[in-house]
DNA sequence: ACCGAATGCTCAGTTACGTCA
DNA sequence: GCTGACGTAACTGAGCATTCG
């Protein structure tokens, strides 16, 4: 190791004393800085491809082969590593930019879809609300329909008819937390205090009423607010 | 074993020069 | 011929690791 260092010192790594530095600076004006020949560059590039850092012994050998000072070889490798690094950073930047642009496009389309769905929900809830009010009026007017459920049933029938007329019948398939995939409802409410299990075998209207009373913005907020990245993009 | 000086390496940033449009 | 942009050889200074007395 020490032997190698001795070699380096003796075989051409010029230590910069102040006098040698001054003379070199003076010589710059006299002796032009020469670019390496194509052959030298080819050889250096060839070796750089296999190893970006040179062992001292290899550096010495290469310098001898190319007729350069070992210091010049070391500096060439140093500069080459720097160029390679900046190129790599540039490539990574371009790649990230493409990913960013793709995500931005996707986000924009999701945002538009969200707005479209939001306005649709508002429209539907408005329609349901007006039908609901109509149903109540009907209930108030009829006292012989025998129960509180009939007014709502009429309401649903009216709404269904309206949806059907507007080609929106499929939108009537509404599930809430209390409904299963068959459209039947079966809620199980556990009261912790009394530990009672209340089973409602058939409460579709209650479930529907619950659904009617949900503020659409809340539904949408639930799906979005938890995803803070959406805020980031807006 | 520990310490400090000497030495060399790497890296990021800069300077200086050559080339070219 | 002059000029500005660009590429690159060479330099600088800081930080780190190793060696040696």
PDB file of C-alpha atoms (C1' of nucleotides) in Angstrom:
ATOM      1  CA  UNK A   1       0.000   0.000   0.000  1.00  0.00           C
ATOM      2  CA  UNK A   2       2.670   2.444   1.069  1.00  0.00           C
ATOM      3  CA  UNK A   3       4.814   1.128  -1.748  1.00  0.00           C
ATOM      4  CA  UNK A   4       2.026   1.942  -4.154  1.00  0.00           C
ATOM      5  CA  UNK A   5       1.811   5.472  -2.823  1.00  0.00           C
ATOM      6  CA  UNK A   6       5.529   5.880  -3.285  1.00  0.00           C
ATOM      7  CA  UNK A   7       5.083   4.787  -6.857  1.00  0.00           C
ATOM      8  CA  UNK A   8       2.325   7.263  -7.388  1.00  0.00           C
ATOM      9  CA  UNK A   9       4.459  10.067  -6.068  1.00  0.00           C
ATOM     10  CA  UNK A  10       7.444   9.101  -8.127  1.00  0.00           C
ATOM     11  CA  UNK A  11       5.663   8.190 -11.296  1.00  0.00           C
ATOM     12  CA  UNK A  12       3.924  11.390 -12.013  1.00  0.00           C
ATOM     13  CA  UNK A  13       1.261  12.538  -9.567  1.00  0.00           C
ATOM     14  CA  UNK A  14       2.573  16.012  -9.303  1.00  0.00           C
ATOM     15  CA  UNK A  15       1.999  17.470  -5.868  1.00  0.00           C
ATOM     16  CA  UNK A  16       0.918  21.060  -6.081  1.00  0.00           C
ATOM     17  CA  UNK A  17       3.481  23.196  -4.327  1.00  0.00           C
ATOM     18  CA  UNK A  18       2.833  26.902  -4.669  1.00  0.00           C
ATOM     19  CA  UNK A  19       5.710  27.307  -7.100  1.00  0.00           C
ATOM     20  CA  UNK A  20       4.609  24.464  -9.349  1.00  0.00           C
ATOM     21  CA  UNK A  21       1.077  25.837  -9.294  1.00  0.00           C
ATOM     22  CA  UNK A  22       2.293  29.267 -10.363  1.00  0.00           C
ATOM     23  CA  UNK A  23       4.431  27.889 -13.131  1.00  0.00           C
ATOM     24  CA  UNK A  24       1.546  25.763 -14.377  1.00  0.00           C
ATOM     25  CA  UNK A  25      -0.732  28.800 -14.401  1.00  0.00           C
ATOM     26  CA  UNK A  26       1.860  30.713 -16.372  1.00  0.00           C
ATOM     27  CA  UNK A  27       2.311  27.802 -18.739  1.00  0.00           C
ATOM     28  CA  UNK A  28      -1.395  27.719 -19.457  1.00  0.00           C
ATOM     29  CA  UNK A  29      -1.029  30.828 -21.561  1.00  0.00           C
ATOM     30  CA  UNK A  30       1.978  29.418 -23.395  1.00  0.00           C
ATOM     31  CA  UNK A  31       1.076  25.754 -23.644  1.00  0.00           C
ATOM     32  CA  UNK A  32      -2.446  25.194 -24.893  1.00  0.00           C
ATOM     33  CA  UNK A  33      -4.708  22.827 -23.075  1.00  0.00           C
ATOM     34  CA  UNK A  34      -5.033  19.861 -25.379  1.00  0.00           C
ATOM     35  CA  UNK A  35      -8.071  17.687 -25.693  1.00  0.00           C
ATOM     36  CA  UNK A  36      -7.492  13.978 -25.546  1.00  0.00           C
ATOM     37  CA  UNK A  37      -7.303  12.174 -28.847  1.00  0.00           C
ATOM     38  CA  UNK A  38     -10.202  10.042 -30.086  1.00  0.00           C
ATOM     39  CA  UNK A  39      -8.147   6.946 -29.455  1.00  0.00           C
ATOM     40  CA  UNK A  40      -7.463   7.990 -25.853  1.00  0.00           C
ATOM     41  CA  UNK A  41     -11.133   8.778 -25.280  1.00  0.00           C
ATOM     42  CA  UNK A  42     -12.176   5.445 -26.775  1.00  0.00           C
ATOM     43  CA  UNK A  43      -9.868   3.540 -24.442  1.00  0.00           C
ATOM     44  CA  UNK A  44     -10.957   5.528 -21.407  1.00  0.00           C
ATOM     45  CA  UNK A  45     -14.635   5.093 -22.262  1.00  0.00           C
ATOM     46  CA  UNK A  46     -14.134   1.395 -22.826  1.00  0.00           C
ATOM     47  CA  UNK A  47     -12.664   0.939 -19.363  1.00  0.00           C
ATOM     48  CA  UNK A  48     -15.204   3.250 -17.738  1.00  0.00           C
ATOM     49  CA  UNK A  49     -17.999   1.014 -19.025  1.00  0.00           C
ATOM     50  CA  UNK A  50     -16.704  -1.905 -16.995  1.00  0.00           C
ATOM     51  CA  UNK A  51     -15.521   0.012 -13.939  1.00  0.00           C
ATOM     52  CA  UNK A  52     -16.303   3.603 -13.052  1.00  0.00           C
ATOM     53  CA  UNK A  53     -13.515   3.706 -10.466  1.00  0.00           C
ATOM     54  CA  UNK A  54      -9.940   2.785 -11.169  1.00  0.00           C
ATOM     55  CA  UNK A  55      -7.525   1.001  -8.892  1.00  0.00           C
ATOM     56  CA  UNK A  56      -4.237   2.903  -8.557  1.00  0.00           C
ATOM     57  CA  UNK A  57      -2.272   0.160 -10.288  1.00  0.00           C
ATOM     58  CA  UNK A  58      -4.675   0.075 -13.221  1.00  0.00           C
ATOM     59  CA  UNK A  59      -4.595   3.840 -13.405  1.00  0.00           C
ATOM     60  CA  UNK A  60      -0.829   3.801 -13.688  1.00  0.00           C
ATOM     61  CA  UNK A  61      -0.945   1.157 -16.405  1.00  0.00           C
ATOM     62  CA  UNK A  62      -3.605   2.983 -18.344  1.00  0.00           C
ATOM     63  CA  UNK A  63      -1.718   6.252 -18.089  1.00  0.00           C
ATOM     64  CA  UNK A  64       1.408   4.582 -19.455  1.00  0.00           C
ATOM     65  CA  UNK A  65      -0.545   2.979 -22.289  1.00  0.00           C
ATOM     66  CA  UNK A  66      -2.194   6.212 -23.322  1.00  0.00           C
ATOM     67  CA  UNK A  67       0.800   8.475 -22.795  1.00  0.00           C
ATOM     68  CA  UNK A  68      -0.961  10.521 -20.143  1.00  0.00           C
ATOM     69  CA  UNK A  69      -0.150  11.492 -16.597  1.00  0.00           C
ATOM     70  CA  UNK A  70      -1.881   9.276 -13.993  1.00  0.00           C
ATOM     71  CA  UNK A  71      -3.358  12.468 -12.628  1.00  0.00           C
ATOM     72  CA  UNK A  72      -4.952  13.164 -15.998  1.00  0.00           C
ATOM     73  CA  UNK A  73      -6.489   9.706 -16.018  1.00  0.00           C
ATOM     74  CA  UNK A  74      -7.781  10.196 -12.477  1.00  0.00           C
ATOM     75  CA  UNK A  75      -9.286  13.553 -13.379  1.00  0.00           C
ATOM     76  CA  UNK A  76     -10.831  12.147 -16.542  1.00  0.00           C
ATOM     77  CA  UNK A  77     -12.553   9.418 -14.513  1.00  0.00           C
ATOM     78  CA  UNK A  78     -13.663  11.955 -11.965  1.00  0.00           C
ATOM     79  CA  UNK A  79     -15.211  14.187 -14.613  1.00  0.00           C
ATOM     80  CA  UNK A  80     -16.690  11.197 -16.395  1.00  0.00           C
ATOM     81  CA  UNK A  81     -18.417  10.056 -13.210  1.00  0.00           C
ATOM     82  CA  UNK A  82     -19.825  13.543 -12.754  1.00  0.00           C
ATOM     83  CA  UNK A  83     -21.145  13.606 -16.343  1.00  0.00           C
ATOM     84  CA  UNK A  84     -22.638  10.149 -15.929  1.00  0.00           C
ATOM     85  CA  UNK A  85     -24.345  11.204 -12.716  1.00  0.00           C
ATOM     86  CA  UNK A  86     -25.869  14.344 -14.175  1.00  0.00           C
ATOM     87  CA  UNK A  87     -27.116  12.353 -17.172  1.00  0.00           C
ATOM     88  CA  UNK A  88     -28.663   9.785 -14.880  1.00  0.00           C
ATOM     89  CA  UNK A  89     -30.388  12.530 -12.878  1.00  0.00           C
ATOM     90  CA  UNK A  90     -31.692  14.005 -16.105  1.00  0.00           C
ATOM     91  CA  UNK A  91     -33.086  10.630 -17.187  1.00  0.00           C
ATOM     92  CA  UNK A  92     -34.725  10.090 -13.808  1.00  0.00           C
ATOM     93  CA  UNK A  93     -36.253  13.537 -14.009  1.00  0.00           C
ATOM     94  CA  UNK A  94     -37.733  12.810 -17.434  1.00  0.00           C
ATOM     95  CA  UNK A  95     -39.104   9.480 -16.242  1.00  0.00           C
ATOM     96  CA  UNK A  96     -40.681  11.077 -13.159  1.00  0.00           C
ATOM     97  CA  UNK A  97     -42.159  13.834 -15.293  1.00  0.00           C
ATOM     98  CA  UNK A  98     -43.871  11.294 -17.560  1.00  0.00           C
ATOM     99  CA  UNK A  99     -45.267   9.523 -14.487  1.00  0.00           C
ATOM    100  CA  UNK A 100     -46.412  12.832 -13.060  1.00  0.00           C
ATOM    101  CA  UNK A 101     -48.142  13.870 -16.284  1.00  0.00           C
ATOM    102  CA  UNK A 102     -49.908  10.513 -16.500  1.00  0.00           C
ATOM    103  CA  UNK A 103     -51.113  10.796 -12.921  1.00  0.00           C
ATOM    104  CA  UNK A 104     -52.227  14.378 -13.451  1.00  0.00           C
ATOM    105  CA  UNK A 105     -54.319  13.310 -16.435  1.00  0.00           C
ATOM    106  CA  UNK A 106     -55.820  10.437 -14.484  1.00  0.00           C
ATOM    107  CA  UNK A 107     -56.581  12.738 -11.598  1.00  0.00           C
ATOM    108  CA  UNK A 108     -58.269  15.258 -13.865  1.00  0.00           C
ATOM    109  CA  UNK A 109     -60.497  12.592 -15.356  1.00  0.00           C
ATOM    110  CA  UNK A 110     -61.378  11.243 -11.901  1.00  0.00           C
ATOM    111  CA  UNK A 111     -62.143  14.748 -10.743  1.00  0.00           C
ATOM    112  CA  UNK A 112     -64.505  15.290 -13.643  1.00  0.00           C
ATOM    113  CA  UNK A 113     -66.153  11.943 -12.978  1.00  0.00           C
ATOM    114  CA  UNK A 114     -66.568  12.872  -9.325  1.00  0.00           C
ATOM    115  CA  UNK A 115     -68.182  16.199 -10.203  1.00  0.00           C
ATOM    116  CA  UNK A 116     -70.492  14.514 -12.660  1.00  0.00           C
ATOM    117  CA  UNK A 117     -71.544  11.905 -10.090  1.00  0.00           C
ATOM    118  CA  UNK A 118     -71.947  14.594  -7.453  1.00  0.00           C
ATOM    119  CA  UNK A 119     -74.351  16.580  -9.567  1.00  0.00           C
ATOM    120  CA  UNK A 120     -76.230  13.418 -10.448  1.00  0.00           C
ATOM    121  CA  UNK A 121     -76.628  12.562  -6.761  1.00  0.00           C
ATOM    122  CA  UNK A 122     -77.849  16.060  -6.027  1.00  0.00           C
ATOM    123  CA  UNK A 123     -80.326  15.850  -8.826  1.00  0.00           C
ATOM    124  CA  UNK A 124     -81.625  12.490  -7.654  1.00  0.00           C
ATOM    125  CA  UNK A 125     -81.869  13.507  -4.023  1.00  0.00           C
ATOM    126  CA  UNK A 126     -83.794  16.581  -5.031  1.00  0.00           C
ATOM    127  CA  UNK A 127     -86.198  14.444  -7.001  1.00  0.00           C
ATOM    128  CA  UNK A 128     -86.605  12.022  -4.127  1.00  0.00           C
ATOM    129  CA  UNK A 129     -87.124  14.866  -1.691  1.00  0.00           C
ATOM    130  CA  UNK A 130     -89.907  16.417  -3.720  1.00  0.00           C
ATOM    131  CA  UNK A 131     -91.555  13.008  -4.091  1.00  0.00           C
ATOM    132  CA  UNK A 132     -91.169  12.463  -0.373  1.00  0.00           C
ATOM    133  CA  UNK A 133     -92.953  15.705   0.423  1.00  0.00           C
ATOM    134  CA  UNK A 134     -95.736  14.744  -1.961  1.00  0.00           C
ATOM    135  CA  UNK A 135     -96.095  11.393  -0.139  1.00  0.00           C
ATOM    136  CA  UNK A 136     -96.429  13.078   3.230  1.00  0.00           C
ATOM    137  CA  UNK A 137     -99.132  15.323   1.937  1.00  0.00           C
ATOM    138  CA  UNK A 138    -100.900  12.201   0.709  1.00  0.00           C
ATOM    139  CA  UNK A 139    -100.543  10.609   4.100  1.00  0.00           C
ATOM    140  CA  UNK A 140    -101.909  13.648   5.870  1.00  0.00           C
ATOM    141  CA  UNK A 141    -104.896  13.640   3.571  1.00  0.00           C
ATOM    142  CA  UNK A 142    -105.729   9.987   3.929  1.00  0.00           C
ATOM    143  CA  UNK A 143    -106.529   8.743   7.378  1.00  0.00           C
ATOM    144  CA  UNK A 144    -107.975   5.378   6.395  1.00  0.00           C
ATOM    145  CA  UNK A 145    -104.918   3.821   4.815  1.00  0.00           C
ATOM    146  CA  UNK A 146    -104.295   1.943   8.039  1.00  0.00           C
ATOM    147  CA  UNK A 147    -100.592   2.652   8.767  1.00  0.00           C
ATOM    148  CA  UNK A 148     -97.660   4.966   8.417  1.00  0.00           C
ATOM    149  CA  UNK A 149     -95.986   2.785   5.759  1.00  0.00           C
ATOM    150  CA  UNK A 150     -98.497   3.318   2.983  1.00  0.00           C
ATOM    151  CA  UNK A 151     -97.623   6.956   2.444  1.00  0.00           C
ATOM    152  CA  UNK A 152     -93.987   6.015   1.843  1.00  0.00           C
ATOM    153  CA  UNK A 153     -95.021   3.149  -0.403  1.00  0.00           C
ATOM    154  CA  UNK A 154     -96.991   5.572  -2.505  1.00  0.00           C
ATOM    155  CA  UNK A 155     -94.020   7.861  -2.546  1.00  0.00           C
ATOM    156  CA  UNK A 156     -91.719   5.110  -3.787  1.00  0.00           C
ATOM    157  CA  UNK A 157     -94.224   4.079  -6.391  1.00  0.00           C
ATOM    158  CA  UNK A 158     -94.413   7.663  -7.624  1.00  0.00           C
ATOM    159  CA  UNK A 159     -90.672   8.044  -7.659  1.00  0.00           C
ATOM    160  CA  UNK A 160     -90.240   4.735  -9.428  1.00  0.00           C
ATOM    161  CA  UNK A 161     -92.700   5.786 -12.028  1.00  0.00           C
ATOM    162  CA  UNK A 162     -90.917   9.082 -12.488  1.00  0.00           C
ATOM    163  CA  UNK A 163     -87.549   7.381 -12.768  1.00  0.00           C
ATOM    164  CA  UNK A 164     -88.989   4.958 -15.228  1.00  0.00           C
ATOM    165  CA  UNK A 165     -90.264   7.806 -17.355  1.00  0.00           C
ATOM    166  CA  UNK A 166     -86.857   9.422 -17.322  1.00  0.00           C
ATOM    167  CA  UNK A 167     -85.035   6.176 -18.049  1.00  0.00           C
ATOM    168  CA  UNK A 168     -83.425   6.148 -14.613  1.00  0.00           C
ATOM    169  CA  UNK A 169     -85.145   3.073 -13.236  1.00  0.00           C
ATOM    170  CA  UNK A 170     -81.907   1.234 -12.669  1.00  0.00           C
ATOM    171  CA  UNK A 171     -80.877   3.972 -10.266  1.00  0.00           C
ATOM    172  CA  UNK A 172     -83.576   2.779  -7.876  1.00  0.00           C
ATOM    173  CA  UNK A 173     -81.445  -0.169  -6.829  1.00  0.00           C
ATOM    174  CA  UNK A 174     -80.167   1.403  -3.675  1.00  0.00           C
ATOM    175  CA  UNK A 175     -78.402  -0.470  -0.940  1.00  0.00           C
ATOM    176  CA  UNK A 176     -77.724   0.879   2.450  1.00  0.00           C
ATOM    177  CA  UNK A 177     -75.746  -0.650   5.288  1.00  0.00           C
ATOM    178  CA  UNK A 178     -78.971  -2.280   6.443  1.00  0.00           C
ATOM    179  CA  UNK A 179     -79.733  -4.048   3.203  1.00  0.00           C
ATOM    180  CA  UNK A 180     -78.438  -7.296   1.801  1.00  0.00           C
ATOM    181  CA  UNK A 181     -77.774  -8.169  -1.808  1.00  0.00           C
ATOM    182  CA  UNK A 182     -81.365  -9.414  -2.263  1.00  0.00           C
ATOM    183  CA  UNK A 183     -82.713  -6.002  -1.461  1.00  0.00           C
ATOM    184  CA  UNK A 184     -84.155  -7.231   1.817  1.00  0.00           C
ATOM    185  CA  UNK A 185     -83.215  -5.425   4.926  1.00  0.00           C
ATOM    186  CA  UNK A 186     -82.122  -7.038   8.090  1.00  0.00           C
ATOM    187  CA  UNK A 187     -80.646  -4.787  10.666  1.00  0.00           C
ATOM    188  CA  UNK A 188     -79.326  -5.867  13.903  1.00  0.00           C
ATOM    189  CA  UNK A 189     -79.064  -3.113  16.398  1.00  0.00           C
ATOM    190  CA  UNK A 190     -77.204  -3.876  19.561  1.00  0.00           C
ATOM    191  CA  UNK A 191     -77.948  -1.684  22.484  1.00  0.00           C
ATOM    192  CA  UNK A 192     -74.902  -1.915  24.726  1.00  0.00           C
ATOM    193  CA  UNK A 193     -76.639  -0.607  27.767  1.00  0.00           C
ATOM    194  CA  UNK A 194     -79.475  -3.130  27.831  1.00  0.00           C
ATOM    195  CA  UNK A 195     -77.789  -5.770  25.724  1.00  0.00           C
ATOM    196  CA  UNK A 196     -80.930  -6.233  23.711  1.00  0.00           C
ATOM    197  CA  UNK A 197     -80.982  -7.385  20.143  1.00  0.00           C
ATOM    198  CA  UNK A 198     -83.678  -5.814  18.109  1.00  0.00           C
ATOM    199  CA  UNK A 199     -84.467  -7.645  14.896  1.00  0.00           C
ATOM    200  CA  UNK A 200     -86.397  -5.935  12.207  1.00  0.00           C
ATOM    201  CA  UNK A 201     -87.439  -8.574   9.730  1.00  0.00           C
ATOM    202  CA  UNK A 202     -88.626  -6.109   7.168  1.00  0.00           C
ATOM    203  CA  UNK A 203     -87.838  -2.441   7.362  1.00  0.00           C
ATOM    204  CA  UNK A 204     -87.172  -1.405   3.812  1.00  0.00           C
ATOM    205  CA  UNK A 205     -88.879   1.929   4.214  1.00  0.00           C
ATOM    206  CA  UNK A 206     -86.854   2.895   7.223  1.00  0.00           C
ATOM    207  CA  UNK A 207     -83.686   2.059   5.378  1.00  0.00           C
ATOM    208  CA  UNK A 208     -84.838   4.010   2.381  1.00  0.00           C
ATOM    209  CA  UNK A 209     -85.726   6.937   4.573  1.00  0.00           C
ATOM    210  CA  UNK A 210     -82.257   6.819   6.038  1.00  0.00           C
ATOM    211  CA  UNK A 211     -80.833   6.887   2.583  1.00  0.00           C
ATOM    212  CA  UNK A 212     -83.010   9.826   1.593  1.00  0.00           C
ATOM    213  CA  UNK A 213     -81.763  11.852   4.492  1.00  0.00           C
ATOM    214  CA  UNK A 214     -78.126  11.369   3.703  1.00  0.00           C
ATOM    215  CA  UNK A 215     -76.445  14.482   2.449  1.00  0.00           C
ATOM    216  CA  UNK A 216     -74.775  13.552  -0.840  1.00  0.00           C
ATOM    217  CA  UNK A 217     -71.801  15.700  -0.063  1.00  0.00           C
ATOM    218  CA  UNK A 218     -71.199  13.593   3.033  1.00  0.00           C
ATOM    219  CA  UNK A 219     -71.099  10.429   0.957  1.00  0.00           C
ATOM    220  CA  UNK A 220     -68.643  11.964  -1.418  1.00  0.00           C
ATOM    221  CA  UNK A 221     -66.614  13.447   1.340  1.00  0.00           C
ATOM    222  CA  UNK A 222     -66.261  10.044   2.965  1.00  0.00           C
ATOM    223  CA  UNK A 223     -64.662   8.671  -0.121  1.00  0.00           C
ATOM    224  CA  UNK A 224     -62.418  11.619  -0.648  1.00  0.00           C
ATOM    225  CA  UNK A 225     -61.517  13.252   2.597  1.00  0.00           C
ATOM    226  CA  UNK A 226     -59.621  10.229   3.786  1.00  0.00           C
ATOM    227  CA  UNK A 227     -57.463  10.481   0.748  1.00  0.00           C
ATOM    228  CA  UNK A 228     -55.441  13.526   1.462  1.00  0.00           C
ATOM    229  CA  UNK A 229     -53.521  13.250  -1.740  1.00  0.00           C
ATOM    230  CA  UNK A 230     -56.592  14.578  -3.512  1.00  0.00           C
ATOM    231  CA  UNK A 231     -56.194  17.790  -1.583  1.00  0.00           C
ATOM    232  CA  UNK A 232     -52.623  17.891  -2.665  1.00  0.00           C
ATOM    233  CA  UNK A 233     -53.592  17.911  -6.309  1.00  0.00           C
ATOM    234  CA  UNK A 234     -56.217  20.609  -6.029  1.00  0.00           C
TER     235      UNK A 234
ATOM    236  C1'  DA B   1      -4.084   1.038  22.576  1.00  0.00           C
ATOM    237  C1'  DC B   2      -4.495   5.687  21.428  1.00  0.00           C
ATOM    238  C1'  DC B   3      -3.384  10.019  19.058  1.00  0.00           C
ATOM    239  C1'  DG B   4      -2.206  13.229  15.561  1.00  0.00           C
ATOM    240  C1'  DA B   5       0.061  14.227  11.213  1.00  0.00           C
ATOM    241  C1'  DA B   6       0.518  12.959   6.486  1.00  0.00           C
ATOM    242  C1'  DT B   7      -1.370  11.223   2.473  1.00  0.00           C
ATOM    243  C1'  DG B   8      -4.641   9.950  -1.002  1.00  0.00           C
ATOM    244  C1'  DC B   9      -9.264   9.354  -2.562  1.00  0.00           C
ATOM    245  C1'  DT B  10     -13.967  11.026  -3.824  1.00  0.00           C
ATOM    246  C1'  DC B  11     -17.275  14.493  -4.658  1.00  0.00           C
ATOM    247  C1'  DA B  12     -19.486  18.965  -5.685  1.00  0.00           C
ATOM    248  C1'  DG B  13     -18.571  23.092  -7.422  1.00  0.00           C
ATOM    249  C1'  DT B  14     -15.706  26.199 -10.169  1.00  0.00           C
ATOM    250  C1'  DT B  15     -12.412  27.924 -13.588  1.00  0.00           C
ATOM    251  C1'  DA B  16     -10.253  28.184 -17.940  1.00  0.00           C
ATOM    252  C1'  DC B  17      -9.736  26.926 -22.404  1.00  0.00           C
ATOM    253  C1'  DG B  18     -11.078  24.988 -27.160  1.00  0.00           C
ATOM    254  C1'  DT B  19     -14.595  24.562 -30.534  1.00  0.00           C
ATOM    255  C1'  DC B  20     -18.397  25.755 -33.205  1.00  0.00           C
ATOM    256  C1'  DA B  21     -22.408  28.122 -35.036  1.00  0.00           C
TER     257       DA B  21
ATOM    258  C1'  DG C   1     -12.783  38.540 -36.973  1.00  0.00           C
ATOM    259  C1'  DC C   2     -15.855  38.761 -32.978  1.00  0.00           C
ATOM    260  C1'  DT C   3     -19.046  36.633 -29.781  1.00  0.00           C
ATOM    261  C1'  DG C   4     -21.767  33.675 -26.879  1.00  0.00           C
ATOM    262  C1'  DA C   5     -22.949  28.926 -25.819  1.00  0.00           C
ATOM    263  C1'  DC C   6     -21.324  24.641 -24.833  1.00  0.00           C
ATOM    264  C1'  DG C   7     -18.181  20.763 -23.716  1.00  0.00           C
ATOM    265  C1'  DT C   8     -14.467  19.351 -21.121  1.00  0.00           C
ATOM    266  C1'  DA C   9      -9.752  19.244 -18.882  1.00  0.00           C
ATOM    267  C1'  DA C  10      -8.111  20.781 -14.767  1.00  0.00           C
ATOM    268  C1'  DC C  11      -8.462  22.847 -10.228  1.00  0.00           C
ATOM    269  C1'  DT C  12     -10.238  23.721  -5.332  1.00  0.00           C
ATOM    270  C1'  DG C  13     -11.823  22.684  -0.886  1.00  0.00           C
ATOM    271  C1'  DA C  14     -14.155  19.660   2.276  1.00  0.00           C
ATOM    272  C1'  DG C  15     -14.790  15.232   4.159  1.00  0.00           C
ATOM    273  C1'  DC C  16     -13.315  10.648   4.932  1.00  0.00           C
ATOM    274  C1'  DA C  17     -10.200   6.479   5.381  1.00  0.00           C
ATOM    275  C1'  DT C  18      -5.735   4.608   5.933  1.00  0.00           C
ATOM    276  C1'  DT C  19      -0.996   4.468   7.388  1.00  0.00           C
ATOM    277  C1'  DC C  20       2.749   5.416  10.306  1.00  0.00           C
ATOM    278  C1'  DG C  21       5.643   7.242  13.957  1.00  0.00           C
TER     279       DG C  21
END
